Short mmCIF file of C-alpha atoms in Angstrom, two decimals:
data_model
loop_
_atom_site.label_atom_id
_atom_site.label_comp_id
_atom_site.label_asym_id
_atom_site.label_seq_id
_atom_site.Cartn_x
_atom_site.Cartn_y
_atom_site.Cartn_z
CA MET A 17 -23.10 28.99 -9.68
CA GLY A 18 -20.92 25.96 -9.13
CA VAL A 19 -17.35 26.18 -10.33
CA ILE A 20 -17.56 29.77 -11.70
CA GLY A 21 -18.20 31.18 -8.16
CA GLU A 22 -15.32 29.09 -6.87
CA VAL A 23 -12.97 30.27 -9.55
CA LEU A 24 -13.99 33.94 -9.08
CA GLY A 25 -13.51 33.53 -5.32
CA ASN A 26 -9.98 32.34 -5.90
CA LEU A 27 -9.01 35.66 -7.50
CA LEU A 28 -9.16 37.23 -4.03
CA ARG A 29 -7.55 34.35 -2.17
CA LYS A 30 -3.94 33.79 -1.12
CA PRO A 31 -2.20 31.10 -3.24
CA PHE A 32 -2.74 27.67 -1.78
CA THR A 33 0.73 26.48 -2.80
CA ARG A 34 4.05 27.37 -1.19
CA LEU A 35 7.36 28.34 -2.72
CA TYR A 36 9.32 25.36 -1.51
CA PRO A 37 12.30 25.21 -0.82
CA PHE A 38 12.27 28.98 0.00
CA GLU A 39 9.22 28.71 2.25
CA LYS A 40 9.21 25.61 4.39
CA GLU A 41 6.24 24.10 6.14
CA ASP A 42 6.04 23.43 9.85
CA VAL A 43 5.54 19.72 10.39
CA PRO A 44 3.37 18.45 13.20
CA GLN A 45 5.02 17.05 16.33
CA ARG A 46 4.14 13.44 15.58
CA PHE A 47 5.71 13.52 12.15
CA ARG A 48 8.09 10.64 11.49
CA GLY A 49 11.10 12.16 9.77
CA ASN A 50 14.79 11.15 10.07
CA ILE A 51 15.81 8.95 12.98
CA LYS A 52 17.97 10.35 15.79
CA TYR A 53 20.04 7.77 17.63
CA PHE A 54 21.47 8.47 21.14
CA SER A 55 24.24 5.95 21.50
CA ASP A 56 24.84 6.84 25.15
CA LYS A 57 21.26 5.99 26.07
CA CYS A 58 21.30 2.65 24.34
CA ILE A 59 21.25 -0.36 26.72
CA GLY A 60 21.76 -3.05 24.01
CA CYS A 61 18.42 -4.86 24.37
CA ARG A 62 18.03 -5.48 20.63
CA LEU A 63 14.24 -4.80 20.74
CA CYS A 64 14.56 -2.36 17.81
CA GLU A 65 16.36 -4.94 15.62
CA LYS A 66 13.73 -7.60 16.40
CA ASN A 67 10.80 -5.31 15.82
CA CYS A 68 11.83 -3.61 12.59
CA PRO A 69 9.45 -4.72 9.84
CA ALA A 70 11.84 -3.81 7.06
CA ASN A 71 14.94 -5.47 8.63
CA ALA A 72 16.71 -2.12 8.33
CA ILE A 73 18.48 -2.24 11.73
CA THR A 74 21.70 -4.23 12.38
CA PHE A 75 22.93 -4.57 15.92
CA HIS A 76 26.73 -4.71 16.50
CA LYS A 77 27.15 -3.99 20.25
CA LYS A 78 25.64 -1.67 22.92
CA GLY A 79 25.70 1.85 21.56
CA CYS A 80 26.60 0.81 18.02
CA ILE A 81 23.64 0.10 15.70
CA ASP A 82 23.56 0.43 11.92
CA PHE A 83 20.42 1.90 10.44
CA ASP A 84 19.95 1.28 6.72
CA MET A 85 17.83 4.30 5.99
CA GLY A 86 17.31 3.20 2.39
CA LYS A 87 15.31 0.22 3.74
CA CYS A 88 13.62 2.20 6.46
CA ILE A 89 9.82 2.59 5.97
CA TYR A 90 9.43 5.23 8.75
CA CYS A 91 6.80 3.25 10.59
CA GLY A 92 8.13 4.26 13.98
CA MET A 93 8.20 0.79 15.61
CA CYS A 94 11.88 1.11 16.73
CA GLY A 95 11.19 4.30 18.60
CA ASP A 96 7.99 2.84 20.08
CA VAL A 97 9.66 -0.25 21.53
CA CYS A 98 12.86 1.46 22.72
CA PRO A 99 12.67 1.36 26.59
CA THR A 100 15.11 4.27 27.09
CA GLN A 101 14.07 6.53 24.04
CA ALA A 102 17.55 6.08 22.52
CA ILE A 103 15.80 6.19 19.10
CA VAL A 104 13.52 9.16 18.41
CA TYR A 105 11.95 10.51 15.31
CA THR A 106 12.81 14.03 14.30
CA ASN A 107 10.98 16.52 12.04
CA ASP A 108 13.67 16.44 9.39
CA TYR A 109 11.83 15.55 6.13
CA GLU A 110 14.36 16.61 3.51
CA ARG A 111 15.70 13.13 2.86
CA ALA A 112 16.74 13.46 -0.81
CA GLU A 113 20.46 12.81 -1.32
CA THR A 114 22.76 12.33 -4.25
CA SER A 115 24.43 9.22 -2.96
CA LYS A 116 23.25 6.18 -0.97
CA LYS A 117 25.96 6.65 1.56
CA LYS A 118 24.69 10.05 2.52
CA ILE A 119 21.30 8.70 3.71
CA LYS A 120 22.08 8.35 7.39
CA PRO A 121 20.36 8.82 10.70
CA ILE A 122 21.33 11.66 12.93
CA GLN A 123 23.88 10.34 15.46
CA SER A 124 24.25 11.81 18.88
CA MET B 26 -16.18 -8.55 -36.99
CA SER B 27 -13.57 -6.14 -35.56
CA ASP B 28 -11.50 -3.89 -37.80
CA TYR B 29 -8.63 -2.98 -35.52
CA LEU B 30 -6.78 -4.19 -32.50
CA VAL B 31 -5.61 -1.13 -30.53
CA PRO B 32 -3.29 -1.41 -27.59
CA PHE B 33 -4.28 0.71 -24.62
CA GLY B 34 -1.45 0.81 -22.07
CA PRO B 35 0.62 -0.37 -20.27
CA GLN B 36 2.06 3.13 -20.64
CA HIS B 37 -0.81 5.52 -21.36
CA PRO B 38 -1.38 9.11 -20.26
CA ALA B 39 -4.98 8.35 -19.23
CA ILE B 40 -4.22 5.64 -16.72
CA LYS B 41 -1.84 6.08 -13.80
CA GLU B 42 -0.87 2.53 -13.33
CA PRO B 43 0.43 0.00 -15.79
CA ILE B 44 -2.41 -2.12 -17.21
CA SER B 45 -2.62 -3.28 -20.78
CA LEU B 46 -5.96 -3.47 -22.55
CA ARG B 47 -6.26 -4.64 -26.15
CA LEU B 48 -9.31 -3.06 -27.60
CA LYS B 49 -10.98 -4.80 -30.56
CA LEU B 50 -12.61 -1.96 -32.50
CA SER B 51 -15.20 -1.84 -35.22
CA GLY B 52 -14.87 1.73 -36.48
CA SER B 53 -14.64 3.55 -33.18
CA THR B 54 -16.83 1.14 -31.19
CA VAL B 55 -15.30 -1.30 -28.73
CA GLU B 56 -16.34 -4.88 -29.56
CA GLY B 57 -14.00 -6.77 -27.31
CA VAL B 58 -11.44 -6.23 -24.53
CA ASP B 59 -8.41 -8.34 -23.69
CA ALA B 60 -6.92 -7.29 -20.35
CA GLN B 61 -3.40 -8.24 -19.58
CA LEU B 62 -2.06 -7.81 -16.14
CA GLY B 63 1.25 -8.50 -14.37
CA TYR B 64 3.23 -5.38 -14.84
CA ILE B 65 3.45 -4.51 -11.19
CA HIS B 66 3.08 -7.85 -9.49
CA ARG B 67 4.88 -7.66 -6.15
CA GLY B 68 4.13 -11.07 -4.62
CA VAL B 69 2.75 -9.49 -1.46
CA GLU B 70 0.96 -12.67 -0.32
CA LYS B 71 4.27 -14.56 -0.47
CA ILE B 72 6.17 -11.92 1.40
CA PHE B 73 3.55 -12.23 4.19
CA GLU B 74 4.56 -15.82 4.91
CA ARG B 75 7.03 -16.12 7.73
CA GLU B 76 6.37 -12.55 8.86
CA ASN B 77 5.68 -11.91 12.49
CA ILE B 78 2.13 -10.77 13.00
CA ASN B 79 3.17 -7.45 14.58
CA ASN B 80 5.47 -6.56 11.78
CA ALA B 81 3.14 -7.75 8.94
CA LEU B 82 0.69 -5.00 9.80
CA TYR B 83 3.09 -2.46 8.17
CA LEU B 84 3.40 -4.68 5.09
CA ALA B 85 -0.44 -4.91 4.86
CA GLU B 86 -0.60 -1.16 5.04
CA ARG B 87 1.72 -0.81 2.08
CA ILE B 88 -0.40 -2.94 -0.29
CA CYS B 89 -2.07 0.21 -1.44
CA GLY B 90 -1.07 3.88 -1.19
CA ILE B 91 -4.50 5.37 -1.17
CA CYS B 92 -6.54 2.92 0.85
CA SER B 93 -3.69 2.03 3.16
CA TYR B 94 -5.79 2.43 6.30
CA ALA B 95 -8.46 0.04 4.89
CA HIS B 96 -5.84 -2.60 4.48
CA ALA B 97 -4.56 -2.04 8.02
CA SER B 98 -8.12 -2.22 9.31
CA ALA B 99 -8.80 -5.50 7.48
CA TYR B 100 -5.60 -6.91 8.81
CA THR B 101 -6.35 -5.96 12.42
CA ARG B 102 -9.89 -7.21 12.10
CA ALA B 103 -8.61 -10.58 10.84
CA MET B 104 -6.06 -10.89 13.59
CA GLU B 105 -8.36 -9.73 16.31
CA SER B 106 -11.00 -12.21 15.21
CA MET B 107 -8.35 -14.93 15.31
CA MET B 108 -7.27 -14.03 18.85
CA HIS B 109 -10.87 -13.35 20.03
CA ILE B 110 -10.00 -9.92 21.37
CA ARG B 111 -12.07 -6.75 21.00
CA ALA B 112 -10.67 -3.24 21.12
CA PRO B 113 -11.99 -0.87 23.81
CA PRO B 114 -14.89 1.48 22.75
CA ARG B 115 -12.81 4.59 22.40
CA VAL B 116 -10.35 2.76 20.11
CA GLN B 117 -13.24 1.53 17.97
CA TYR B 118 -14.50 5.10 17.61
CA LEU B 119 -11.06 6.34 16.69
CA ARG B 120 -10.64 3.62 14.06
CA THR B 121 -14.08 4.37 12.54
CA MET B 122 -13.24 8.00 12.38
CA PHE B 123 -9.95 7.53 10.61
CA ALA B 124 -11.45 5.02 8.21
CA GLU B 125 -14.02 7.65 7.29
CA LEU B 126 -11.38 10.34 6.96
CA GLU B 127 -9.63 8.05 4.55
CA ARG B 128 -12.85 7.61 2.53
CA LEU B 129 -13.04 11.37 2.38
CA HIS B 130 -9.59 11.83 0.99
CA SER B 131 -9.84 8.76 -1.36
CA HIS B 132 -13.14 9.96 -2.89
CA LEU B 133 -11.84 13.54 -3.31
CA LEU B 134 -8.74 12.25 -5.03
CA TRP B 135 -10.83 10.01 -7.26
CA ALA B 136 -13.34 12.79 -8.13
CA GLY B 137 -10.45 15.04 -9.17
CA PHE B 138 -8.99 12.20 -11.24
CA MET B 139 -12.31 11.54 -12.93
CA CYS B 140 -12.59 15.21 -13.94
CA HIS B 141 -9.04 15.13 -15.19
CA GLU B 142 -10.00 12.20 -17.48
CA ILE B 143 -12.60 14.33 -19.23
CA GLY B 144 -10.22 17.30 -19.45
CA PHE B 145 -11.86 19.37 -16.76
CA GLU B 146 -8.63 20.43 -15.07
CA THR B 147 -10.16 23.18 -12.96
CA LEU B 148 -12.39 20.75 -11.02
CA PHE B 149 -9.46 18.37 -10.72
CA GLN B 150 -7.40 21.12 -9.00
CA LEU B 151 -10.24 22.25 -6.81
CA PHE B 152 -11.03 18.75 -5.57
CA TRP B 153 -7.32 18.07 -4.78
CA ARG B 154 -7.06 21.32 -2.88
CA GLU B 155 -9.85 20.17 -0.55
CA ARG B 156 -8.17 16.86 -0.17
CA GLU B 157 -5.20 18.57 1.39
CA GLN B 158 -7.27 19.57 4.43
CA ILE B 159 -8.01 15.93 5.17
CA LEU B 160 -4.24 15.01 4.69
CA ASP B 161 -3.36 17.69 7.22
CA VAL B 162 -5.61 16.01 9.81
CA PHE B 163 -3.89 12.65 9.11
CA GLU B 164 -0.44 14.19 9.37
CA ARG B 165 -1.21 15.87 12.65
CA TYR B 166 -2.70 12.89 14.43
CA THR B 167 -0.97 9.92 12.89
CA GLY B 168 2.37 11.36 11.96
CA ASN B 169 2.11 10.70 8.18
CA ARG B 170 0.06 11.75 5.25
CA VAL B 171 -0.39 8.43 3.49
CA HIS B 172 0.99 5.41 5.42
CA HIS B 173 -0.44 6.29 8.82
CA SER B 174 0.79 3.26 10.88
CA TYR B 175 -2.04 4.14 13.21
CA ASN B 176 -3.49 0.76 13.98
CA LYS B 177 -1.96 -1.78 16.36
CA LEU B 178 -3.38 -5.15 17.27
CA GLY B 179 -6.01 -4.43 19.94
CA THR B 180 -5.32 -0.78 20.20
CA VAL B 181 -4.22 2.39 18.25
CA ARG B 182 -1.01 4.17 18.44
CA TYR B 183 -2.08 7.71 19.50
CA ASP B 184 -5.00 9.33 21.08
CA ILE B 185 -6.48 12.52 19.72
CA GLU B 186 -6.27 15.67 21.84
CA ASP B 187 -8.19 18.54 20.30
CA GLU B 188 -11.34 17.22 18.53
CA ASP B 189 -12.36 20.69 17.30
CA TYR B 190 -9.45 20.73 14.79
CA ILE B 191 -10.85 17.64 13.04
CA ARG B 192 -14.35 19.05 13.08
CA GLU B 193 -13.15 22.38 11.66
CA GLN B 194 -11.05 20.83 8.92
CA VAL B 195 -13.76 18.31 7.79
CA HIS B 196 -16.49 20.92 7.80
CA SER B 197 -14.30 23.35 5.87
CA ILE B 198 -14.36 21.19 2.74
CA LEU B 199 -18.14 20.87 2.65
CA PRO B 200 -19.20 24.21 1.00
CA THR B 201 -16.66 23.70 -1.83
CA VAL B 202 -17.58 20.10 -2.34
CA LYS B 203 -21.25 20.97 -2.43
CA SER B 204 -20.73 23.64 -5.13
CA LEU B 205 -18.51 21.25 -7.13
CA ARG B 206 -21.14 18.52 -6.89
CA SER B 207 -23.76 20.88 -8.17
CA GLU B 208 -21.40 21.75 -11.05
CA ILE B 209 -20.99 18.08 -11.97
CA LYS B 210 -24.73 17.64 -11.73
CA GLY B 211 -25.64 20.68 -13.86
CA ASN B 212 -22.84 20.85 -16.36
CA GLY B 213 -23.76 19.67 -19.86
CA VAL B 214 -20.29 18.63 -20.88
CA VAL B 215 -19.82 16.45 -17.75
CA ALA B 216 -23.28 14.84 -18.38
CA ALA B 217 -22.38 14.11 -21.93
CA ARG B 218 -19.11 12.39 -20.92
CA PHE B 219 -20.55 10.48 -17.94
CA LYS B 220 -24.17 9.60 -18.66
CA LYS B 221 -24.85 6.24 -20.25
CA VAL B 222 -21.13 5.57 -20.40
CA GLY B 223 -20.12 2.11 -19.16
CA PRO B 224 -23.51 0.98 -17.94
CA VAL B 225 -23.90 -2.21 -15.86
CA THR B 226 -27.38 -3.53 -15.08
CA HIS B 227 -28.56 -4.61 -11.66
CA LYS B 228 -28.57 -8.31 -12.80
CA GLN B 229 -25.05 -8.06 -14.21
CA ALA B 230 -23.84 -6.43 -10.97
CA ILE B 231 -25.07 -9.37 -9.00
CA GLU B 232 -23.67 -11.98 -11.44
CA TYR B 233 -20.22 -10.34 -11.39
CA CYS B 234 -20.30 -9.92 -7.59
CA LEU B 235 -19.54 -6.24 -7.85
CA VAL B 236 -18.54 -4.45 -4.69
CA GLY B 237 -18.47 -0.94 -3.41
CA PRO B 238 -19.60 2.17 -5.28
CA PRO B 239 -19.85 0.51 -8.70
CA ALA B 240 -22.40 -1.94 -7.20
CA ARG B 241 -24.28 0.72 -5.34
CA ALA B 242 -24.57 2.68 -8.61
CA CYS B 243 -26.61 -0.31 -9.96
CA GLY B 244 -28.94 -0.48 -6.91
CA VAL B 245 -27.11 -3.29 -5.16
CA LYS B 246 -27.04 -2.63 -1.36
CA ASN B 247 -23.74 -4.18 -0.40
CA ASP B 248 -22.12 -1.80 2.08
CA ILE B 249 -20.16 -3.97 4.52
CA ARG B 250 -20.58 -1.19 7.10
CA LYS B 251 -24.29 -2.03 7.13
CA LEU B 252 -24.23 -5.77 6.36
CA ASP B 253 -21.50 -6.76 8.80
CA PRO B 254 -20.93 -3.75 11.11
CA TYR B 255 -17.41 -3.65 12.61
CA GLU B 256 -15.75 -1.18 14.97
CA ALA B 257 -18.27 1.53 15.85
CA TYR B 258 -20.32 1.40 12.66
CA GLY B 259 -23.16 -0.47 14.36
CA LYS B 260 -23.65 2.56 16.71
CA THR B 261 -23.55 5.22 13.99
CA LYS B 262 -26.36 6.26 11.73
CA PHE B 263 -25.73 6.88 7.99
CA LYS B 264 -27.35 6.20 4.64
CA GLN B 265 -25.86 4.25 1.80
CA PRO B 266 -26.36 6.18 -1.44
CA ILE B 267 -28.09 4.09 -4.08
CA TYR B 268 -28.46 4.98 -7.69
CA LYS B 269 -30.20 2.88 -10.46
CA SER B 270 -28.67 3.74 -13.78
CA GLY B 271 -25.27 1.92 -13.24
CA ASP B 272 -23.27 4.23 -15.56
CA SER B 273 -20.25 6.40 -14.86
CA TYR B 274 -22.44 9.32 -13.82
CA ALA B 275 -24.12 7.12 -11.09
CA ARG B 276 -20.74 5.91 -9.90
CA THR B 277 -19.55 9.47 -9.61
CA MET B 278 -22.65 10.60 -7.69
CA VAL B 279 -22.51 7.63 -5.28
CA ARG B 280 -18.98 8.63 -4.28
CA LEU B 281 -19.80 12.23 -3.96
CA ASP B 282 -22.79 11.51 -1.78
CA GLU B 283 -20.67 9.25 0.35
CA ILE B 284 -18.41 12.20 1.22
CA PHE B 285 -21.41 13.84 2.95
CA GLU B 286 -22.27 10.59 4.77
CA SER B 287 -18.70 10.21 5.91
CA VAL B 288 -18.76 13.68 7.45
CA LYS B 289 -21.93 12.68 9.34
CA ILE B 290 -20.17 9.56 10.69
CA ILE B 291 -17.07 11.54 11.79
CA ASP B 292 -19.31 14.06 13.57
CA GLN B 293 -21.11 11.17 15.42
CA CYS B 294 -17.80 9.58 16.32
CA LEU B 295 -16.44 12.81 17.77
CA ARG B 296 -19.68 13.33 19.71
CA ASP B 297 -20.15 9.80 21.03
CA MET B 298 -16.53 8.89 21.79
CA PRO B 299 -16.17 7.80 25.46
CA ALA B 300 -13.46 9.77 27.34
CA THR B 301 -11.51 6.74 28.41
CA LYS B 302 -7.77 6.07 27.96
CA VAL B 303 -6.26 4.24 24.92
CA PRO B 304 -4.38 1.13 26.12
CA LYS B 305 -0.72 1.12 25.34
CA HIS B 306 0.28 -2.55 24.89
CA SER B 307 -1.61 -4.70 22.67
CA LEU B 308 -0.76 -8.46 22.79
CA LYS B 309 -0.40 -10.87 25.54
CA ALA B 310 -1.48 -14.28 24.24
CA LEU B 311 0.55 -16.35 21.77
CA PRO B 312 -1.51 -16.22 18.62
CA GLN B 313 -2.35 -19.25 16.61
CA GLY B 314 -5.13 -20.24 14.19
CA GLU B 315 -6.89 -18.61 11.30
CA GLY B 316 -8.85 -15.46 10.94
CA TYR B 317 -10.50 -13.30 8.33
CA GLY B 318 -11.49 -9.69 8.24
CA ARG B 319 -13.52 -7.63 5.80
CA VAL B 320 -13.94 -3.98 5.78
CA GLU B 321 -15.62 -1.43 3.45
CA ALA B 322 -12.60 0.33 1.84
CA PRO B 323 -13.32 3.43 -0.17
CA ARG B 324 -13.34 1.30 -3.37
CA GLY B 325 -15.49 -1.53 -1.97
CA GLU B 326 -15.12 -4.69 0.11
CA ASN B 327 -11.64 -5.49 1.25
CA PHE B 328 -11.08 -9.07 2.34
CA HIS B 329 -8.05 -10.41 4.21
CA TYR B 330 -7.56 -14.04 5.33
CA TYR B 331 -4.57 -15.31 7.41
CA ILE B 332 -3.36 -18.60 8.86
CA VAL B 333 -0.98 -18.02 11.80
CA LYS B 334 1.27 -20.53 13.47
CA ASP B 335 3.46 -19.53 16.51
CA SER B 336 2.78 -15.88 15.83
CA LYS B 337 4.12 -16.15 12.26
CA ILE B 338 1.85 -15.97 9.21
CA THR B 339 1.98 -19.12 7.13
CA ARG B 340 -0.66 -18.23 4.51
CA ALA B 341 -2.18 -14.98 3.41
CA LYS B 342 -5.03 -14.33 1.01
CA ILE B 343 -6.09 -10.88 0.12
CA ARG B 344 -8.95 -9.79 -2.10
CA PRO B 345 -8.85 -6.08 -2.65
CA PRO B 346 -11.89 -4.31 -4.09
CA THR B 347 -10.42 -3.81 -7.63
CA LEU B 348 -9.98 -7.58 -7.98
CA ALA B 349 -13.69 -7.99 -7.57
CA VAL B 350 -14.71 -5.13 -9.86
CA PHE B 351 -12.15 -5.78 -12.61
CA PRO B 352 -13.97 -8.69 -14.47
CA ALA B 353 -16.93 -6.45 -15.10
CA LEU B 354 -14.73 -3.96 -17.02
CA GLU B 355 -15.30 -5.76 -20.27
CA THR B 356 -19.09 -5.63 -19.96
CA MET B 357 -18.86 -1.92 -19.23
CA MET B 358 -16.79 -1.32 -22.31
CA LEU B 359 -18.68 -3.40 -24.95
CA GLY B 360 -20.38 -0.97 -27.36
CA ALA B 361 -18.63 2.06 -25.90
CA HIS B 362 -16.92 4.72 -27.95
CA VAL B 363 -13.15 4.35 -27.85
CA GLY B 364 -12.74 7.85 -26.48
CA ASP B 365 -14.81 6.74 -23.40
CA VAL B 366 -12.44 3.98 -22.46
CA PRO B 367 -10.31 6.13 -20.11
CA VAL B 368 -13.48 7.36 -18.37
CA ILE B 369 -14.74 3.85 -17.89
CA VAL B 370 -11.42 2.56 -16.54
CA ALA B 371 -11.27 5.60 -14.10
CA SER B 372 -14.90 5.21 -13.07
CA ILE B 373 -14.28 1.88 -11.27
CA ASP B 374 -11.46 3.64 -9.31
CA PRO B 375 -8.88 0.99 -10.29
CA CYS B 376 -6.01 0.20 -8.03
CA ILE B 377 -3.84 -2.15 -10.08
CA GLY B 378 -1.05 -2.36 -7.47
CA CYS B 379 -3.57 -3.86 -5.04
CA MET B 380 -4.82 -6.67 -7.25
CA GLU B 381 -1.89 -8.06 -9.25
CA ARG B 382 -1.61 -11.81 -9.12
CA ILE B 383 0.67 -14.40 -10.72
CA THR B 384 0.74 -14.20 -14.47
CA VAL B 385 3.03 -16.13 -16.56
CA THR B 386 4.02 -14.68 -19.99
CA LYS B 387 5.92 -16.86 -22.43
CA GLY B 388 6.31 -15.70 -25.94
CA ARG B 389 3.01 -14.35 -26.91
CA ARG B 390 1.02 -16.61 -24.64
CA THR B 391 -0.23 -15.41 -21.20
CA GLU B 392 -1.78 -17.64 -18.54
CA THR B 393 -3.04 -17.10 -15.10
CA LEU B 394 -2.32 -19.95 -12.64
CA THR B 395 -2.95 -20.98 -9.13
CA GLU B 396 -0.05 -21.54 -6.84
CA GLN B 397 -0.30 -25.33 -7.16
CA GLU B 398 -0.42 -25.23 -10.98
CA PHE B 399 2.42 -22.86 -11.05
CA ARG B 400 4.58 -25.09 -8.87
CA ARG B 401 3.69 -28.23 -10.92
CA LYS B 402 4.42 -26.59 -14.20
CA TYR B 403 7.34 -24.38 -13.56
CA CYS B 404 9.05 -25.39 -10.31
CA GLY B 405 8.96 -29.16 -10.64
#
């Protein structure tokens, strides 16, 4: 039987693919998408800057941190070490932009 | 006496990564191969130097896109052996399970790729559709499809909540994979393209120190999970598939059989996992010294060696599986038909990005040097 049975079975199946961008997929809760930064929660401990493997974070002062999202590797270290959850990962995965300046974290 | 010198790559539709092979042909028979590397050398070992050991884990993961968890496992094994720490039992079972899930997705990807090489696009699509089920598991539990960032030194990042989902997803691929395996076994066209293509004998496999599925296809038992059990592999029962013929067909069957063994290991892990908590923080001591770790990546033995001083890496040495298998490529190709070259290259499951080392090209001359020779010659 092999592949013939599989192919005939597919005639009656729903398509496996989706019509992105018209149909969007739900991403799981743990998905590491764009970063969201709450500047009011930040206590200025600089742990995120020290722990970033890609050196994508520059600390200026408490509540003012630059994220270079072009360098970010979405590992989730900054969110993990943050003691006040001032940095969280959102489910936003549509990160393609036409200019480098537009690649930014969500500020709150 | 060769008639033609035909360039194969670095840009070639049959290979997905840049590698240049110069084939010496007599008629359409390959009489010699000259491999030229260095197109995607990234200097990863150098970047490791001066990295903090917590941060270097993410760099280790990014050595390879397909076996990224294997590199992270080898890294954590090396660091944990250096610091003489052992992960708690639940963490060990979790790591074993994710390593096997990665083997599943890597072998399914490779099986599809191998079918694509012989023009069997239907099988290619069907294999890759099943692979998506495994990637969904990864995305749900680790937060990413490819670079999972799941391991941490001494622990893992997340615990799993509903085990039934993993069991369901993993078992859902089995009926299709079984029917696709029987198709590969029984199809005359596949047999004509795979059987007796790129053979390696048992003796040659030992001489070349082959690793992973290419070695097991020649009858060499070299599974690191059996020889040097790490994590929870010592507590699980599984077979290592062995074939004798050593050709592309045997290499295909070894990998397809390993898919079923991996499912067995995942089932055992889910059954035997103790219901304890996963510790949150990993490191307490200031690490110093040297450590090595080897794991059985989907492609074969993966070896990492590090020297650490004041929690910074001062020297890194990585031997990915392809680096060990690559020298045998010439032996496999000698006497082969030129049309079989893509199949032979694909049959070792090459990951060129993993294995690139320093190569100096000057004019038409290419030489491969050690770090000391390179410094003496070009930096002095």
